[in-house]
mmCIF file of C-alpha atoms and ligand atoms in Angstrom:
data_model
loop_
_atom_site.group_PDB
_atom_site.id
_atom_site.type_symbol
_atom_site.label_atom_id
_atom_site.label_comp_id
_atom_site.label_asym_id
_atom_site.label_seq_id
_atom_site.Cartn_x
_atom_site.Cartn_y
_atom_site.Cartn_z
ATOM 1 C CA UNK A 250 5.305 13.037 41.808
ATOM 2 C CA UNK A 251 7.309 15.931 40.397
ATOM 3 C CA UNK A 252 9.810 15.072 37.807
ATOM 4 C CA UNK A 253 12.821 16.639 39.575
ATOM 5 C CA UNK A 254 12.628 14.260 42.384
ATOM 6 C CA UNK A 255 15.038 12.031 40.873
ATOM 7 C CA UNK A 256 17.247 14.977 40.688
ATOM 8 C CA UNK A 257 16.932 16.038 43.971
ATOM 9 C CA UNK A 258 17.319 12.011 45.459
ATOM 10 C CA UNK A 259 20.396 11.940 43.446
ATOM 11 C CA UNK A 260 21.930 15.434 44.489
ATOM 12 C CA UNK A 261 21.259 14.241 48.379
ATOM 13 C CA UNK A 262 22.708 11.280 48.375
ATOM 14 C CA UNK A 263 26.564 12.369 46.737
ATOM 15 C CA UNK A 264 26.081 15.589 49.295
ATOM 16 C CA UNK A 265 26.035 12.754 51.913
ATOM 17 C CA UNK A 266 28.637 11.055 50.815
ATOM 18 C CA UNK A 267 30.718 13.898 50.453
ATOM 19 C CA UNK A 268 30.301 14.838 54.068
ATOM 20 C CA UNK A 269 30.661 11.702 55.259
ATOM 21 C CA UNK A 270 33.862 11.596 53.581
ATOM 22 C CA UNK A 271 34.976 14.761 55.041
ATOM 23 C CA UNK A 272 34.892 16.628 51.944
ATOM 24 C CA UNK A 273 33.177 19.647 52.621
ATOM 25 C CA UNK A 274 35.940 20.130 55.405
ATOM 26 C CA UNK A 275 33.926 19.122 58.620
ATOM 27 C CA UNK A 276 31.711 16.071 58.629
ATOM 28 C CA UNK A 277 28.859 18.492 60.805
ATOM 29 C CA UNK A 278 28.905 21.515 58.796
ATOM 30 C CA UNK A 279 27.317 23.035 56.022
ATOM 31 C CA UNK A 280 29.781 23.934 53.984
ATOM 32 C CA UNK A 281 30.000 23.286 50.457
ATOM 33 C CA UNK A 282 27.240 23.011 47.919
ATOM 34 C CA UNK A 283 26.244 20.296 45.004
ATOM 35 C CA UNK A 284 23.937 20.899 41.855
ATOM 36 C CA UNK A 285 23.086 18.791 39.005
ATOM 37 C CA UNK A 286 21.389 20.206 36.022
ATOM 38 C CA UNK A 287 18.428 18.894 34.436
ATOM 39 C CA UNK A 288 18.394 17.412 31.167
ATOM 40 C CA UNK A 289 17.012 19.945 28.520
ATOM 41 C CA UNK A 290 15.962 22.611 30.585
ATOM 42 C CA UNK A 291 17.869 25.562 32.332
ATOM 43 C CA UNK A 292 16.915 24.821 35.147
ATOM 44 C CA UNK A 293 19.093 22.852 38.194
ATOM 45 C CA UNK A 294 18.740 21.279 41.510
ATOM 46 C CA UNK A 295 21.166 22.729 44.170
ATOM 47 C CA UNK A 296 21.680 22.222 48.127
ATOM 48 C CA UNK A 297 19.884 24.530 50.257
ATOM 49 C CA UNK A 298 22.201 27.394 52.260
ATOM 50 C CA UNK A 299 23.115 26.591 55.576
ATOM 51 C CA UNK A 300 21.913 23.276 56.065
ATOM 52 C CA UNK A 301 23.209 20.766 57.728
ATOM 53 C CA UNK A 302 23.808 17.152 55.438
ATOM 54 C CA UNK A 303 23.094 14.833 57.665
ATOM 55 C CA UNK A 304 19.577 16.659 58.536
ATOM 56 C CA UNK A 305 18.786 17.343 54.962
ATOM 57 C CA UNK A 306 15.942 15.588 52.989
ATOM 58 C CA UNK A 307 14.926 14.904 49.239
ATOM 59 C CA UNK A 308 12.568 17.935 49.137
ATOM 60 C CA UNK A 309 15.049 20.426 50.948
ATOM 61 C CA UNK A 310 17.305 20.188 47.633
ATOM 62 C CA UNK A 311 15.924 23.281 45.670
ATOM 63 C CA UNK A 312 14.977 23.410 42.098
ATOM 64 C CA UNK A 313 15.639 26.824 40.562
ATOM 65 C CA UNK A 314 15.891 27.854 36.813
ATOM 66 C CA UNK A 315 18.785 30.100 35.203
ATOM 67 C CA UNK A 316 17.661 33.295 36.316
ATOM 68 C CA UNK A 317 17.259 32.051 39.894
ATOM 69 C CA UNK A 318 14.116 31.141 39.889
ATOM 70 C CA UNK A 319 12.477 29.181 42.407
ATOM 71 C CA UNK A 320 10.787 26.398 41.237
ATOM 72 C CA UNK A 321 10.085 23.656 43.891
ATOM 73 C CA UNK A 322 11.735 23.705 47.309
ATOM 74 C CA UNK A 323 10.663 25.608 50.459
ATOM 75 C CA UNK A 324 14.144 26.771 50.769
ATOM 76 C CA UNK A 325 16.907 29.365 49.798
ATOM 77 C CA UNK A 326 19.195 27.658 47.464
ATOM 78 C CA UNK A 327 22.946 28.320 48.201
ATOM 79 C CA UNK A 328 24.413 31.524 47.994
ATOM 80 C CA UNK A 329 26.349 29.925 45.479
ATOM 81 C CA UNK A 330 24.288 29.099 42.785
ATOM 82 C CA UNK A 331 24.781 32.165 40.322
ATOM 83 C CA UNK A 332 28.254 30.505 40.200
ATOM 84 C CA UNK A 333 27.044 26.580 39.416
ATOM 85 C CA UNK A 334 24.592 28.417 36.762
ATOM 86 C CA UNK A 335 27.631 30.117 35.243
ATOM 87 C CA UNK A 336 29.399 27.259 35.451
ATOM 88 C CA UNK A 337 26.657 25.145 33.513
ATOM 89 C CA UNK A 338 26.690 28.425 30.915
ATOM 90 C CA UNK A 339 30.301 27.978 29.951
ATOM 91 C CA UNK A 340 30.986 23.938 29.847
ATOM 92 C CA UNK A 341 27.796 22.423 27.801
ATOM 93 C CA UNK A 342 29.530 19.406 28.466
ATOM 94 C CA UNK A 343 29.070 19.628 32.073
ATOM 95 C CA UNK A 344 25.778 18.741 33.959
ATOM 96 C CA UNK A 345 26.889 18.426 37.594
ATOM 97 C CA UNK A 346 28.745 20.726 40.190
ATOM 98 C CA UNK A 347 30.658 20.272 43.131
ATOM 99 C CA UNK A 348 31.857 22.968 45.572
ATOM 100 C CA UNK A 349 33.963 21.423 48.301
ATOM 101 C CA UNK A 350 36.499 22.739 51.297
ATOM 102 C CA UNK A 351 38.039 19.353 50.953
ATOM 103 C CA UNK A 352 41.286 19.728 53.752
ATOM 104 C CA UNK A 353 44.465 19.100 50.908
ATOM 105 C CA UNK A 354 43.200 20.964 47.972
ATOM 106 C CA UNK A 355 42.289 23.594 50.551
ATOM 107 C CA UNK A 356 45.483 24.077 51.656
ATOM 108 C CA UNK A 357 47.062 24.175 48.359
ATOM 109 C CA UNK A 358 44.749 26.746 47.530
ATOM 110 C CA UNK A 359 46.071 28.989 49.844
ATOM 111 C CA UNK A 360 49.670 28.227 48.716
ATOM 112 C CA UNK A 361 47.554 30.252 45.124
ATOM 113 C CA UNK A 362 49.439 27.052 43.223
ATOM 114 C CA UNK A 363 48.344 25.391 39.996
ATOM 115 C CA UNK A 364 48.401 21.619 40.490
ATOM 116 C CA UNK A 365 50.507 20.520 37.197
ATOM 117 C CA UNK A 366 49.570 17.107 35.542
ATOM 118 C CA UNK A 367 51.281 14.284 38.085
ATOM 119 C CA UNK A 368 49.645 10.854 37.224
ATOM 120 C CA UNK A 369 48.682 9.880 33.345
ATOM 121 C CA UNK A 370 45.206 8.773 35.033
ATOM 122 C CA UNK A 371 44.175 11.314 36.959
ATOM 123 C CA UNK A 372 45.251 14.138 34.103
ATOM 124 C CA UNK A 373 43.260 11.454 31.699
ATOM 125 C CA UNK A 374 40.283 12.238 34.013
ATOM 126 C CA UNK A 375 40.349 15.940 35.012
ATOM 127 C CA UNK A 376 42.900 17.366 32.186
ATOM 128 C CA UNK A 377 45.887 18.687 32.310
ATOM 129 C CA UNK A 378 45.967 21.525 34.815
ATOM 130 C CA UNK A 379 44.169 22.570 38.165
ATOM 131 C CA UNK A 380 44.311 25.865 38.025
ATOM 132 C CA UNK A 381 43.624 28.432 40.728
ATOM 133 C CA UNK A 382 39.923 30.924 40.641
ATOM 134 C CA UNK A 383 41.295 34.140 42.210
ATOM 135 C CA UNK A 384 39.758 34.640 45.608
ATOM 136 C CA UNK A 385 36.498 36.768 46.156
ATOM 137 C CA UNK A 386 34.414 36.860 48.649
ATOM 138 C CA UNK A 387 31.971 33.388 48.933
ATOM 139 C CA UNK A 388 28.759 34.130 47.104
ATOM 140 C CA UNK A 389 29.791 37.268 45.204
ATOM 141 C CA UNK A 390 29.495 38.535 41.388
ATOM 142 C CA UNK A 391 33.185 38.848 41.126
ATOM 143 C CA UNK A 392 33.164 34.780 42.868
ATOM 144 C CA UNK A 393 31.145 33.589 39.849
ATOM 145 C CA UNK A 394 32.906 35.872 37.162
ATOM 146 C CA UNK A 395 36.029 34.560 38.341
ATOM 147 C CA UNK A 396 34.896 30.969 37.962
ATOM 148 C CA UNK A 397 33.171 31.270 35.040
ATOM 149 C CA UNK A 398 36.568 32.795 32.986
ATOM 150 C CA UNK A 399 38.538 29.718 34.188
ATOM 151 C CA UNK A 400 35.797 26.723 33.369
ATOM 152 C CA UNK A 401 36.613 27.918 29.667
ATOM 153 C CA UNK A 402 40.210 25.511 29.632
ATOM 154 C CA UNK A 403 37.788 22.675 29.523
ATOM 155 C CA UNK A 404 39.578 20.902 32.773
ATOM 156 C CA UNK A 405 37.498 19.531 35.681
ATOM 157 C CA UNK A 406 39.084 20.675 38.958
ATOM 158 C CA UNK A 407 39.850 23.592 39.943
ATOM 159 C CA UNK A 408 41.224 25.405 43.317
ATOM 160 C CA UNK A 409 39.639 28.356 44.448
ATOM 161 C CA UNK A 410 42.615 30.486 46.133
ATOM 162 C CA UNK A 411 41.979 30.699 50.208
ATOM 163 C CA UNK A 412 38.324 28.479 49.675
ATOM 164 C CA UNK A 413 38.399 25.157 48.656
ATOM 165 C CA UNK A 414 37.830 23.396 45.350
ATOM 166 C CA UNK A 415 35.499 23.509 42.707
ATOM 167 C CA UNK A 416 34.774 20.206 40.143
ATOM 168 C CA UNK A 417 32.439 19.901 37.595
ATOM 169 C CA UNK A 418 31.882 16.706 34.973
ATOM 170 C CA UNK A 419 28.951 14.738 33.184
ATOM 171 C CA UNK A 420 27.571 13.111 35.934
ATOM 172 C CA UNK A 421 27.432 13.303 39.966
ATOM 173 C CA UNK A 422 28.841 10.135 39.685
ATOM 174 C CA UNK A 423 31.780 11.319 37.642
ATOM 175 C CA UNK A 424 32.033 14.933 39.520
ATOM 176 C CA UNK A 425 32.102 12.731 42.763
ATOM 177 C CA UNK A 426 35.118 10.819 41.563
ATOM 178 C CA UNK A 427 37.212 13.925 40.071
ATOM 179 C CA UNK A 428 36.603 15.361 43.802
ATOM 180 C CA UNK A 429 38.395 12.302 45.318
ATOM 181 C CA UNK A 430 41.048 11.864 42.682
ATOM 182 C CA UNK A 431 41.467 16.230 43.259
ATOM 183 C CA UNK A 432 42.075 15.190 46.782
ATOM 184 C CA UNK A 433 44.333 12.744 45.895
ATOM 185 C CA UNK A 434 46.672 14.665 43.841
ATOM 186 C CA UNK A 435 46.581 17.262 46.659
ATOM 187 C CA UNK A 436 48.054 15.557 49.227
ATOM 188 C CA UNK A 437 50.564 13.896 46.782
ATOM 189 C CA UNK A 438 51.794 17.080 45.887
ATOM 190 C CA UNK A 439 51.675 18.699 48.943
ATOM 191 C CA UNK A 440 53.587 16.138 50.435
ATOM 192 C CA UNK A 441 56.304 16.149 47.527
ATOM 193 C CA UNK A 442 56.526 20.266 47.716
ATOM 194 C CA UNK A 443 56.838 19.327 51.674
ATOM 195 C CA UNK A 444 60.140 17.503 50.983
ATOM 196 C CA UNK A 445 61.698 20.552 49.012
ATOM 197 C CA UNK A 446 62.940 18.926 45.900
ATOM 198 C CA UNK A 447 62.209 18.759 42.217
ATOM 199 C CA UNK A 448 58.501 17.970 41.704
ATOM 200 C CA UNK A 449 58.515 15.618 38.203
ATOM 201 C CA UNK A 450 55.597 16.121 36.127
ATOM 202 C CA UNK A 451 54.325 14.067 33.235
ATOM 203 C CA UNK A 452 55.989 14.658 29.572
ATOM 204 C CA UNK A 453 54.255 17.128 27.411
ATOM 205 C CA UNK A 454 53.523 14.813 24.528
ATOM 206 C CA UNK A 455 51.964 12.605 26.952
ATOM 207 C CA UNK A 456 49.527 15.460 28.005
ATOM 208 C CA UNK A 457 48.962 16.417 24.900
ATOM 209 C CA UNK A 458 47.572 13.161 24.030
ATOM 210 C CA UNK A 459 45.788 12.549 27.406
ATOM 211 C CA UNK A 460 43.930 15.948 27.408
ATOM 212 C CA UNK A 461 42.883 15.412 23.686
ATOM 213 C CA UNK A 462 41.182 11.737 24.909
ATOM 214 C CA UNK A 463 39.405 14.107 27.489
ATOM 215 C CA UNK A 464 38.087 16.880 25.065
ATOM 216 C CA UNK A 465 36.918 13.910 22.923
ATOM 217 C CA UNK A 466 34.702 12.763 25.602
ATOM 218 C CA UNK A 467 33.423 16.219 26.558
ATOM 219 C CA UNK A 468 32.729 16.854 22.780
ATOM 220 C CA UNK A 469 30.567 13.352 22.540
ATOM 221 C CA UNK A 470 28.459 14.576 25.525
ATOM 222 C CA UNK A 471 27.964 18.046 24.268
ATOM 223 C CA UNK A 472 26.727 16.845 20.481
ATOM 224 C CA UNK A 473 24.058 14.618 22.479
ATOM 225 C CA UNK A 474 23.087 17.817 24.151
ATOM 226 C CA UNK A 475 22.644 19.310 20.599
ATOM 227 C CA UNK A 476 21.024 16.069 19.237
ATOM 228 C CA UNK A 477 18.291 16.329 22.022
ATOM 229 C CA UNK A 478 17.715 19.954 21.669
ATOM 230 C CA UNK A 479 17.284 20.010 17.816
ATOM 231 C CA UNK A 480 15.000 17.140 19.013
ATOM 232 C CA UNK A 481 13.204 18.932 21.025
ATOM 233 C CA UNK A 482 12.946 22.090 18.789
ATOM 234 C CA UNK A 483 11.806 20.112 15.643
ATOM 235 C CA UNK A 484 8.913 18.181 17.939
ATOM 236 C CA UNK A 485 7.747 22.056 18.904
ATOM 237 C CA UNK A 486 7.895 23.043 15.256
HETATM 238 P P1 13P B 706 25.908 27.635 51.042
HETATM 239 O O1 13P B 706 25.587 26.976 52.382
HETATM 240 O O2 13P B 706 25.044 28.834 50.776
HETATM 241 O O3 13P B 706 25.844 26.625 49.940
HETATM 242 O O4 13P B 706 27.388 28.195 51.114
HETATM 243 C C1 13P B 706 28.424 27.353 51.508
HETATM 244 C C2 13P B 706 29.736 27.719 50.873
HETATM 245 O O5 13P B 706 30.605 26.891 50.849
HETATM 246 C C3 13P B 706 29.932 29.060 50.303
HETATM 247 O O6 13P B 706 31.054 29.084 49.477
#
């Protein structure tokens, strides 16, 4: 049994969940794509292109390394995966990846808005801005540039502008729930900007504070990174 079957299990099932939950904009399509790195190696497993969720299975997921690589999977991995690998480059905190069309943050993104911090939970989650990745075409070098010069503010949401939304985090568990609570903040402030009036935001200090509870949690995961690879490097030695 291949070690990256776990990997590939796990990266299934949230993909089904997220379609089931309409998140990838139709519950039949194939849009979208989900990736989860593997632990102390530069390598990932990512959705196939083009496939269908509810017809996928365990051994569809591909496993690829850094430079695109195929390693197991019969498959071409998404036409997205340069820009979950640059995503994985930039945040060594992060270690899954979710590309959705989910309907609300979809539509703010083609309103090219910032989401500003709304609810002290949510910006306790995902930080203190969701900012917007200028469009480019899906699948492109200038897509994965794009993204990979905006996962440097250390948030975990982001819109891309006339796409859909990109979220990245420690787990798939974790990504999974920043996707739902992105959702929810989209609708909430899509509704309020509906209405017209003054949008109220959460007081600065109160970010401040928030975001710097975040960074301490992405700074915990990144020196276990470290920890194992200095590990790893001394046991080679
Ligand atoms: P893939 O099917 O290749 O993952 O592409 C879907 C998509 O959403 C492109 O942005």
């Amino acid at each position: 049994m291949s070690r990256y079957n776990e990997y590939r299990r796990e990266v299934l099932e949230v993909s089904r969940r997220l379609s089931e939950g309409g998140y990838f904009g139709t519950k039949s399509g194939t849009a979208g794509n989900v990736s989860a790195l593997i632990e102390g190696e530069e390598v990932i497993a990512i959705t196939p292109t083009a496939m269908r969720y509810d017809l996928m299975r365990p051994e569809d997921i591909c496993v690829i390394d850094f430079h695109l690589q195929r390693i197991e999977g019969s498959h071409q991995p998404s036409i997205e995966s340069p820009m979950h690998i640059a995503g994985y480059q930039v945040r060594r905190d992060v270690n899954a990846i979710i590309h959705t069309h989910q309907v609300y943050a979809s539509s703010i993104s083609i309103l090219n808005l910032p989401i500003p911090p709304l609810f002290d939970e949510v910006t306790l989650a995902i930080g203190d801005i969701v900012d917007v990745i200028p469009y480019a075409l899906s699948g492109t070098r200038e897509l994965h540039e794009a993204v990979a010069r905006k996962l440097a503010n250390r948030c975990h949401c982001y819109l891309i502008q006339n796409h859909g939304a990109l979220c990245v985090g420690e787990d798939l568990e974790n990504t999974f729930t920043y996707v739902e609570l992105l959702e929810k903040i989209s609708v909430v402030y899509s509704h309020a900007l509906a209405s017209g009036k003054p949008v109220s935001t959460l007081p600065r200090p109160v970010v401040e504070k928030l975001v710097a509870s975040m960074i301490a949690r992405q700074d915990i995961e990144i020196d276990r990174k470290d920890a194992l690879t200095r590990r790893a490097a001394a046991l080679r030695a």
